[in-house]
Coordinates of C-alpha atoms in Angstrom, one line a residue:
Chain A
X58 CA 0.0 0.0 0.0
X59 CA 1.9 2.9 -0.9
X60 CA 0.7 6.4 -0.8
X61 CA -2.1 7.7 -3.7
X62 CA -0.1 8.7 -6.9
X63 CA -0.7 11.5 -9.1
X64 CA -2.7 11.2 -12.7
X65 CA -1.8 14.3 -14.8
X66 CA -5.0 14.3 -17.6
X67 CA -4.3 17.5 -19.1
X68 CA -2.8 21.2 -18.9
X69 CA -4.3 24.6 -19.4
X70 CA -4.0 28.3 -18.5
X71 CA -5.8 29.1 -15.4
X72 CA -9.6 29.9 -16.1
X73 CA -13.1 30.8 -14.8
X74 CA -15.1 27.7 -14.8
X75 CA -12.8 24.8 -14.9
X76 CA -13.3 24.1 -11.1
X77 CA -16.8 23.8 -11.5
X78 CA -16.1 21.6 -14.9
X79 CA -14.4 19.1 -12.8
X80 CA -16.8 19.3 -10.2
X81 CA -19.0 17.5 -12.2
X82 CA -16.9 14.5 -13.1
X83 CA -15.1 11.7 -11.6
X84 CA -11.8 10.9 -13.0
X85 CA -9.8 7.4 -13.7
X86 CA -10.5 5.2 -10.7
X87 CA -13.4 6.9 -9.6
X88 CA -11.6 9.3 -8.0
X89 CA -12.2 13.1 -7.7
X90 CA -10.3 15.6 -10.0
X91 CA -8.6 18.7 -8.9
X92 CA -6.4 21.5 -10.4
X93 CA -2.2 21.7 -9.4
X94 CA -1.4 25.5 -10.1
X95 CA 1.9 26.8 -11.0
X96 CA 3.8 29.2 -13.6
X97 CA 1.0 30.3 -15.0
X98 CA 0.2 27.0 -15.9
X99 CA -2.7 24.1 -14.1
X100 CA -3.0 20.3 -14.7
X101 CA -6.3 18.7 -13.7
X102 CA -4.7 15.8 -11.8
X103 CA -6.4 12.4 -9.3
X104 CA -5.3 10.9 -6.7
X105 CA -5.1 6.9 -7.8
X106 CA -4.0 4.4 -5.7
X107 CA -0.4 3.0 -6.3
X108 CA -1.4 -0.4 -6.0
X109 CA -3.4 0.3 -9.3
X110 CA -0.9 2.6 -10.9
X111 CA 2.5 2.5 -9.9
X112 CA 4.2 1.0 -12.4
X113 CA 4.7 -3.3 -12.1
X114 CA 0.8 -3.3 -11.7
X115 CA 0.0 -0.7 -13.8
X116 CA 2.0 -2.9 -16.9
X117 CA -0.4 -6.2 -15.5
X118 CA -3.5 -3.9 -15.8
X119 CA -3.1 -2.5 -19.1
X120 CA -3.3 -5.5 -20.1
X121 CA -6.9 -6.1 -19.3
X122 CA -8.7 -4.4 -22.1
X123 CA -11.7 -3.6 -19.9
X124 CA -9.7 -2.2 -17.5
X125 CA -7.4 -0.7 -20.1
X126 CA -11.2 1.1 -21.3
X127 CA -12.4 2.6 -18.5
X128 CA -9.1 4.3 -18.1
X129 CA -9.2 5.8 -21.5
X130 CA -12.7 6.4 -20.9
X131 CA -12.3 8.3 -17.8
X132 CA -9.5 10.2 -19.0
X133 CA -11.1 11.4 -22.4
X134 CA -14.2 12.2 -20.0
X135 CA -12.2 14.9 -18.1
X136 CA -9.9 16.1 -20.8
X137 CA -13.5 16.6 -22.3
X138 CA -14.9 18.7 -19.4
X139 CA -12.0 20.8 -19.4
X140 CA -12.0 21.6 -23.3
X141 CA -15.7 22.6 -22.7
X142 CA -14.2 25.9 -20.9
X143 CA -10.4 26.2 -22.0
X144 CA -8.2 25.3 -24.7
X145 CA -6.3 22.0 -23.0
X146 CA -3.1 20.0 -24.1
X147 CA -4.5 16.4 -23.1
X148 CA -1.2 14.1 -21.6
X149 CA -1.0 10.9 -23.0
X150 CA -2.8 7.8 -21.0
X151 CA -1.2 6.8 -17.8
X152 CA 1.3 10.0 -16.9
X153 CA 1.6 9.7 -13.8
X154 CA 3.8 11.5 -11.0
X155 CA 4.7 10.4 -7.3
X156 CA 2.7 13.3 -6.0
X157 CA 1.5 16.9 -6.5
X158 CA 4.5 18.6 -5.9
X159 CA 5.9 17.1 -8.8
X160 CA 3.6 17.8 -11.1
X161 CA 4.1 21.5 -10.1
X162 CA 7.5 20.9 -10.9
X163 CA 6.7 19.4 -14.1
X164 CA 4.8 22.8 -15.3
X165 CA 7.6 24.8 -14.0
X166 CA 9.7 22.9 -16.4
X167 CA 7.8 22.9 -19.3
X168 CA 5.4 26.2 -19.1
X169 CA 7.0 28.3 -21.6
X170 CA 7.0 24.9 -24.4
X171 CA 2.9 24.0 -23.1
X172 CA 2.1 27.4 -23.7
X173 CA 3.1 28.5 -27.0
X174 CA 1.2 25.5 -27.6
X175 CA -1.9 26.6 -25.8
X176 CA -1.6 29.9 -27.6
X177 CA -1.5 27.9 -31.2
X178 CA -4.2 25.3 -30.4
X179 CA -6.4 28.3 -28.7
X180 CA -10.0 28.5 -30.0
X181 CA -9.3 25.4 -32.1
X182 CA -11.0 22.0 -31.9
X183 CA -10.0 18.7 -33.4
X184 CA -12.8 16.7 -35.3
X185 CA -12.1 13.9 -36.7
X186 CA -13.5 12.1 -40.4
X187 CA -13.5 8.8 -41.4
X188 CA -14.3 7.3 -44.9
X189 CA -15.9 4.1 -44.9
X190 CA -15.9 1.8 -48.5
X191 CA -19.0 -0.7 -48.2
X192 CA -19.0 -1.9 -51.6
X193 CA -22.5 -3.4 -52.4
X194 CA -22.9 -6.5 -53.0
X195 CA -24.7 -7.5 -55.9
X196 CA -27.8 -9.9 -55.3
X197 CA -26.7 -13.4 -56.3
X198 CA -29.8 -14.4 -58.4
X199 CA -29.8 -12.6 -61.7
X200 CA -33.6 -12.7 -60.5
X201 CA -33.5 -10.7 -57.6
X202 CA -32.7 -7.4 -59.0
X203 CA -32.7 -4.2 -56.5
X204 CA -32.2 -4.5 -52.2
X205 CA -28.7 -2.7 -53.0
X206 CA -27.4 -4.3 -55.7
X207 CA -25.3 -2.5 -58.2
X208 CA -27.7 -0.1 -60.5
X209 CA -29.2 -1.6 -63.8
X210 CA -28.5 -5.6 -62.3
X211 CA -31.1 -8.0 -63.0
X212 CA -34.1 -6.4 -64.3
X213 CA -32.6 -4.7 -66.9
X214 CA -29.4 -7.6 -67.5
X215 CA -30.8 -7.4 -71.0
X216 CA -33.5 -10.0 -72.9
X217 CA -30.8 -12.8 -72.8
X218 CA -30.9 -13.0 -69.2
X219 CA -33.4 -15.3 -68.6
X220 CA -31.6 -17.7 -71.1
X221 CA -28.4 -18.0 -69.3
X222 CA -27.1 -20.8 -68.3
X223 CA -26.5 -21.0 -64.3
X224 CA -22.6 -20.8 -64.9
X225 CA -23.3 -17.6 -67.1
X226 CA -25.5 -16.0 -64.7
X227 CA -22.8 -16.7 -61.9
X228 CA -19.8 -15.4 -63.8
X229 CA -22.1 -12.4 -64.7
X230 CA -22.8 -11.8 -60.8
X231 CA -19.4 -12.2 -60.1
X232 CA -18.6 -9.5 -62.7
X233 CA -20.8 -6.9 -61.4
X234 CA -19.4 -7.7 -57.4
X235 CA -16.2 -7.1 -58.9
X236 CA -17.4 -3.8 -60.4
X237 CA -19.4 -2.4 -57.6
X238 CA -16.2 -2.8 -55.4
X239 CA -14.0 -1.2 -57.9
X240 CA -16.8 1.6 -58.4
X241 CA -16.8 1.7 -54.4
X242 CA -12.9 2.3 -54.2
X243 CA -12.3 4.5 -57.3
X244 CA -15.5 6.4 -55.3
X245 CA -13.7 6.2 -51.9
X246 CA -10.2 8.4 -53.5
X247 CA -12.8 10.8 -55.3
X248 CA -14.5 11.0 -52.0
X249 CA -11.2 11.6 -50.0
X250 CA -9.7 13.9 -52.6
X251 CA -13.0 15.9 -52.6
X252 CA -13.3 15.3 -48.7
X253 CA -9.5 16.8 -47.9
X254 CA -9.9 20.2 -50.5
X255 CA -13.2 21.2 -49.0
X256 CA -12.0 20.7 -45.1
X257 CA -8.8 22.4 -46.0
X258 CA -11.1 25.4 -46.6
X259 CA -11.6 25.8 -43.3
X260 CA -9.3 23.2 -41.2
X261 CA -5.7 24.5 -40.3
X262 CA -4.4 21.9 -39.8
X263 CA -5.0 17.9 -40.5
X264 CA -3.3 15.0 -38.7
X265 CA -3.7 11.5 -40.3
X266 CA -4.3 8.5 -38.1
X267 CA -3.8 5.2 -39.3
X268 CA -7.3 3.1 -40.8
X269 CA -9.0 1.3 -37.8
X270 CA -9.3 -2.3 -38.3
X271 CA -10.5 -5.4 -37.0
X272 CA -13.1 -5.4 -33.6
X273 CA -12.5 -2.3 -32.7
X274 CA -13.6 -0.9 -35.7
X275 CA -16.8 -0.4 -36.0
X276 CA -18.5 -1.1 -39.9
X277 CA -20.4 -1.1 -41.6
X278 CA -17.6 -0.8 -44.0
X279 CA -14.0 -1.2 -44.1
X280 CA -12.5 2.2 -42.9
X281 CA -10.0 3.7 -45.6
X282 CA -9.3 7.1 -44.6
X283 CA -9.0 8.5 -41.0
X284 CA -8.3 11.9 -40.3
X285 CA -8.4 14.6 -37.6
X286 CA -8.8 18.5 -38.4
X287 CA -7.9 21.2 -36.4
X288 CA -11.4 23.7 -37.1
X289 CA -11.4 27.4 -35.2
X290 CA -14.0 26.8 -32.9
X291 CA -17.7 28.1 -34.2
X292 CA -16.8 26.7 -37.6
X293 CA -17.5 23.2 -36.9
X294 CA -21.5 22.7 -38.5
X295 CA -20.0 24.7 -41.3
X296 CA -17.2 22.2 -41.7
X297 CA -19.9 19.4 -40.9
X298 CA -22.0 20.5 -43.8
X299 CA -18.5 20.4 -46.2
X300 CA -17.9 17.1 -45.4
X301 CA -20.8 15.5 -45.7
X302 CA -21.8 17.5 -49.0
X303 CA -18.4 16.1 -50.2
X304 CA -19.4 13.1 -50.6
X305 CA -23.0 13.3 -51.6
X306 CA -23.3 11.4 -54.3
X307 CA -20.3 9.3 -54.3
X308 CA -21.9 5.6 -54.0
X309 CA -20.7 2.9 -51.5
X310 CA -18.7 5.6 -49.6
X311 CA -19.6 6.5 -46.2
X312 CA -18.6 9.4 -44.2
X313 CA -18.4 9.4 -40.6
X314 CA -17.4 12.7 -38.6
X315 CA -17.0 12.5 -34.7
X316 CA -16.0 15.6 -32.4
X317 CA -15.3 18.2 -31.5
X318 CA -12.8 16.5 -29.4
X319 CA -9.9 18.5 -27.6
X320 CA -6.8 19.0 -29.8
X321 CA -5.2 15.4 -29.3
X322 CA -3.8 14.7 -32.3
X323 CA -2.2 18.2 -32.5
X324 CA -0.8 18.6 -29.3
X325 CA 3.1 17.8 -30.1
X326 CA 5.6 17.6 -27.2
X327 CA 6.3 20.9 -26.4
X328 CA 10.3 20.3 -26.0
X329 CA 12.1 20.6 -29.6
X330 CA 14.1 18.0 -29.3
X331 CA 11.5 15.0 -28.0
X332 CA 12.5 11.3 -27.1
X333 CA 9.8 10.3 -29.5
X334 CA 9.7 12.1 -32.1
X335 CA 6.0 12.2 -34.1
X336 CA 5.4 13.4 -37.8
X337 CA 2.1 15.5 -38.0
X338 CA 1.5 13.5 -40.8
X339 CA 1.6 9.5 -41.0
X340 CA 2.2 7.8 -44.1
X341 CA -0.6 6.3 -45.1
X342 CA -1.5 2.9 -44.6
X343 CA -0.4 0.9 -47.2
Chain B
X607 CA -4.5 35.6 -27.4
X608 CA -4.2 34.3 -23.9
X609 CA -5.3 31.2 -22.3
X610 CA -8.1 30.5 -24.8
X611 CA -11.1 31.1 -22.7
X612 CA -14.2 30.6 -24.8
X613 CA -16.6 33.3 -25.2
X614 CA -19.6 33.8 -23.3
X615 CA -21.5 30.5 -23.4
X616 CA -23.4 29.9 -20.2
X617 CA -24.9 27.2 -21.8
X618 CA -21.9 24.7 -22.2
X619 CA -23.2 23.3 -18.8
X620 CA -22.9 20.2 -20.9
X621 CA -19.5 20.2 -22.6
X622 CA -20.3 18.8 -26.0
X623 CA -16.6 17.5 -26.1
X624 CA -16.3 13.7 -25.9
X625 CA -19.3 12.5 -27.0
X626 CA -19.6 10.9 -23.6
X627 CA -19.8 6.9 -23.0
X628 CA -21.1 6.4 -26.9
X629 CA -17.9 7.9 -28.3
X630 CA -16.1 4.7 -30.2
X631 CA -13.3 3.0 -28.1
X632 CA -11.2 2.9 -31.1
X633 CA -11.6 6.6 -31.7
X634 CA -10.8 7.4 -27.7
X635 CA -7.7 4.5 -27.6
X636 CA -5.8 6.0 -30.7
X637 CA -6.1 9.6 -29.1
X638 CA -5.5 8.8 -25.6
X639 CA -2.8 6.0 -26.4
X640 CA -1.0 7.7 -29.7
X641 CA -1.5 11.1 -29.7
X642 CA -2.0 13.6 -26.8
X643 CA 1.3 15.1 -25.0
X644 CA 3.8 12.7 -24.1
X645 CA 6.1 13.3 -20.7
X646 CA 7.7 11.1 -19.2
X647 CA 6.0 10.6 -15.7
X648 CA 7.5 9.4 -12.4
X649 CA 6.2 5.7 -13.4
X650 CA 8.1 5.2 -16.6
X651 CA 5.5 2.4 -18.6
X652 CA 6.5 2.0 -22.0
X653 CA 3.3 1.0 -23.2
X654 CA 5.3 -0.2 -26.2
X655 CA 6.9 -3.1 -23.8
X656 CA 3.4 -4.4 -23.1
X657 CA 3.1 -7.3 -25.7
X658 CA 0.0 -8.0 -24.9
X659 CA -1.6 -4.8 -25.1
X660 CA 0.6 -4.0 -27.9
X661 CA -0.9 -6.6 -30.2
X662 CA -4.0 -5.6 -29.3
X663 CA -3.1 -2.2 -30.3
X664 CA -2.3 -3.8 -33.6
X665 CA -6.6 -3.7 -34.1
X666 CA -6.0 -0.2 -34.3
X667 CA -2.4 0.6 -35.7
X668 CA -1.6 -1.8 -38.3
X669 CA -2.8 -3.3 -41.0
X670 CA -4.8 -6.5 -40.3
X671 CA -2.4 -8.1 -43.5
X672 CA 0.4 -6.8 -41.5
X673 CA -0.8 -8.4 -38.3
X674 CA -1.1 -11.7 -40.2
X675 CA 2.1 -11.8 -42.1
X676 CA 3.7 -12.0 -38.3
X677 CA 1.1 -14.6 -37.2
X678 CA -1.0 -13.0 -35.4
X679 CA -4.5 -13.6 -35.9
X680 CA -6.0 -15.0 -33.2
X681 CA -7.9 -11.9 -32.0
X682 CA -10.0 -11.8 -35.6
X683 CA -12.1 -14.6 -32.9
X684 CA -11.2 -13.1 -29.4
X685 CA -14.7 -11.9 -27.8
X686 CA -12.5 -9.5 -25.5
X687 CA -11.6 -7.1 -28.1
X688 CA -15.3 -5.8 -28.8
X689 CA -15.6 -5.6 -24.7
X690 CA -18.0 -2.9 -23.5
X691 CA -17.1 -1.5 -20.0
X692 CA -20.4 -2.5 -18.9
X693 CA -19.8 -6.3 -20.0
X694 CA -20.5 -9.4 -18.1
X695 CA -17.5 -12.1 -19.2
X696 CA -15.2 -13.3 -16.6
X697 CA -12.1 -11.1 -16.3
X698 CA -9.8 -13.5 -15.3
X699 CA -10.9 -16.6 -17.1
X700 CA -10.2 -13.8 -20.1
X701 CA -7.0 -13.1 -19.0
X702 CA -6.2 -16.6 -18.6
X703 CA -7.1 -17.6 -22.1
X704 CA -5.0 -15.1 -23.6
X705 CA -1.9 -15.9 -21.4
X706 CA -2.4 -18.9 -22.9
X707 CA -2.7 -17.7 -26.2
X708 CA 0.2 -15.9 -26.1
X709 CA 1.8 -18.9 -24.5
X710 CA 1.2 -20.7 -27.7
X711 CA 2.4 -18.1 -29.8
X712 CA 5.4 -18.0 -28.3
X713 CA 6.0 -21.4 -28.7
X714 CA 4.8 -21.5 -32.1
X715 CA 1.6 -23.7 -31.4
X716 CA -1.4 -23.4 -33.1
X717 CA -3.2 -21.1 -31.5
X718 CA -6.6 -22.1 -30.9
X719 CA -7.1 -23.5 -27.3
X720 CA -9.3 -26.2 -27.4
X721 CA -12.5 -24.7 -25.3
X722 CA -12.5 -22.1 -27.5
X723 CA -15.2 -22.2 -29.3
X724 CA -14.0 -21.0 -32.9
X725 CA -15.7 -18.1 -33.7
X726 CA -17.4 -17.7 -37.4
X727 CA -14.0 -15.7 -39.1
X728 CA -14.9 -13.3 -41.5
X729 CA -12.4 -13.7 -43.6
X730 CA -10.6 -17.1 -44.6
X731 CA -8.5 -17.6 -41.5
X732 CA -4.7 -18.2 -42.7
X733 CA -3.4 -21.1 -41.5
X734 CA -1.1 -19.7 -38.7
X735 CA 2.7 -19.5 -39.6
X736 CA 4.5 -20.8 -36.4
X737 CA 8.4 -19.9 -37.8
X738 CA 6.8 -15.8 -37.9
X739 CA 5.1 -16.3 -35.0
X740 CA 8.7 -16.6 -32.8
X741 CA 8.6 -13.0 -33.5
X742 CA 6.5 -12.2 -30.7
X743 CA 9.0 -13.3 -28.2
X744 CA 9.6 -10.8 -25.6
X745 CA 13.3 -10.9 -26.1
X746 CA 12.6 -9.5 -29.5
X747 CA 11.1 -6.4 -28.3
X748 CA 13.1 -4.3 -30.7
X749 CA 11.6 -5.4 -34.3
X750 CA 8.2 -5.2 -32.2
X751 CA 8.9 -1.4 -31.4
X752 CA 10.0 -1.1 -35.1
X753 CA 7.1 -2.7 -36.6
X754 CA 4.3 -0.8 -34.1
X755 CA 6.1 2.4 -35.1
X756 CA 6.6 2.1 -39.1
X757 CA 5.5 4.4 -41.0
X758 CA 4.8 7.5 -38.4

């Protein structure tokens, strides 16, 4: 049983109203949130017990996904709060200090780097947009034209239809599958081009994160494009409307935009020199 | 500009950040594990050294063809990885199966265990490819950073 620990969520300028943001929520571990003031700068910071998050069981529990999730829950939760009434610099899951005192030494260090970022980032949000390819699948039966499948199937396959042979009808199903999903993709790089020039209009800046896949990922659709845009705040329905209109149109292409979310993907390390260093922009998945 | 306060807007009493508790996990877990500030904290965890969590991770940073060609597929059936917070399933029986399954892919085994029940893949499951699967070792760390991290 050591003593509690320190979880460091995010860092902002002192403000009216983030006291009374925090009040509100409860942080990772259920535990309350509260701000650590120094230089000019505050962290909203929890007390979490070290036998949770020092670090040999902090390793065994990020392993447990469902643990791992209502960490990264929590701590979007209050980064959240916070962005509602100040432009924040969110930490990275699972900073954590031996106590308070260090984390005022911590923005002592680092105040003048967090807030040239806070001065860039201000009155900016992040929102992110993902294209989704579902390429439709064209109804099996040359019979069964329409319920999604690829315009002008079945019905309209032409008088000969109905004299195909079954291998004929097959290859000719298997044809138009194979065109609808070329349709979908050549749609999905019209969509992203088209996507990418109109939120450049009003984003400043775009990060690229890589395509989500597998469980996580929720369909319908396989997820091709994944971006996050840095929008001045009060912009965002107008940017919104872009997007979607973007892609009107553009069959088997979905768009999905989530946000505003606080400036995660555009909040670098503030030193110059970082141990990790991270391009703004990924190279695309291949 | 200082400190970013917003304008008058009394009524943000619900912050419209965060989408609360519908927001997607994998849109949360790639901005609260991959992006956001990064300081080195008192408790130094390289979430990188976490194999576990690392493949995992691989749902959401690498290409599910890239995951395969080092082996690694035996999440496409893992129940675990669509996990709501508010789920019912047996932590530790969980964690138990996928020590084992990591077990097994450390020593190259197929890596189904037997009550599994095999989920209906997707895709056409790849017949696993024990001589890549090595790679997972711990003591290979290294190419596991490398591979996590190509292409930022």
């Amino acid at each position: 049983m050591g003593a509690p620990l320190s979880y460091a969520y995010a860092v902002t300028r002192p403000a009216d109203g983030l006291q009374e943001a925090l009040r509100a929520q409860r942080g990772v571990a259920d535990a309350p949130v509260h701000l650590v003031e120094e230089a000019g700068m505050v962290a909203a910071v929890s007390h979490v017990p070290a036998e949770d998050f020092d670090e040999r069981p902090l390793r065994r529990r990020l392993e447990d996904l469902a643990w791992l999730e209502a960490v990264a829950r929590a701590h979007n939760r209050v980064v959240a709060a916070l962005a509602g009434v100040a432009t924040v610099l969110p930490l990275r899951l699972a900073t954590v200090y031996r106590d308070d005192a260090r984390v005022r030494e911590m923005l002592r260090e680092r105040g003048r780097g967090f807030g040239a970022l806070l001065d860039r980032l201000a009155d900016h949000e992040e929102w992110g947009v993902k294209l989704y390819v579902a390429p439709r699948t064209g109804p099996e039966p040359a019979g069964e034209a329409g319920a999604g499948g690829a315009a002008g199937a079945g019905a309209s396959a032409g008088a000969g239809a109905a004299a195909d042979s079954p291998g004929r009808a097959y290859l000719r199903s298997r044809r138009r599958q194979q065109h609808s999903r070329e349709d979908a993709w050549r749609a999905a790089e019209e969509a992203a081009r088209r996507v990418d020039a109109e939120a450049r209009t009003l984003a400043v800046d775009r990060a690229r994160h890589r395509p989500q896949q597998g469980e996580l990922a929720r369909g319908p659709g396989q997820n091709v494009a994944n971006d996050a845009y840095l929008v001045p705040r009060g912009r965002a329905e107008e940017f919104r409307a872009r997007v979607e209109r973007a892609v009107a149109g553009l069959d088997g292409v979905r768009v999905e935009i989530t946000g505003p979310w606080a400036p995660y993907s555009f909040a670098t390390p503030p030193d110059p020199a970082p141990a990790r260093p991270e391009s703004r922009e990924e190279a695309p998945a291949p | 500009m200082s400190g970013g306060r917003l304008g008058p807007a009394p009524s943000r009493a619900v912050s419209p950040y965060g989408q609360g508790s519908s927001a997607n996990l994998a849109d949360i877990l790639e901005r609260v594990l991959d992006k956001g500030i990064v300081i080195a904290g008192d408790i130094q965890i390289n979430l990188l050294d976490i194999e576990l969590l690392t493949i995992k991770l691989r749902l959401l940073v690498a290409s599910v063809d890239k995951a395969k060609e080092m082996g690694i597929d035996w999440w496409e059936h893992d129940p675990s990885l669509s996990s709501r917070a508010d789920g019912h399933r047996s932590l530790a029986e969980e964690n138990r199966r996928l020590r084992a399954e990591v077990a097994a892919l450390r020593r190259g085994e197929d890596r189904s265990p037997p009550e599994l029940a095999p989920a209906e893949p997707e895709r056409e499951a790849e017949p696993p490819q024990p001589h890549r699967a090595g790679r997972e070792r711990g003591h290979e760390r290294q190419h596991h950073r490398r591979v996590y991290r190509r292409g930022r």
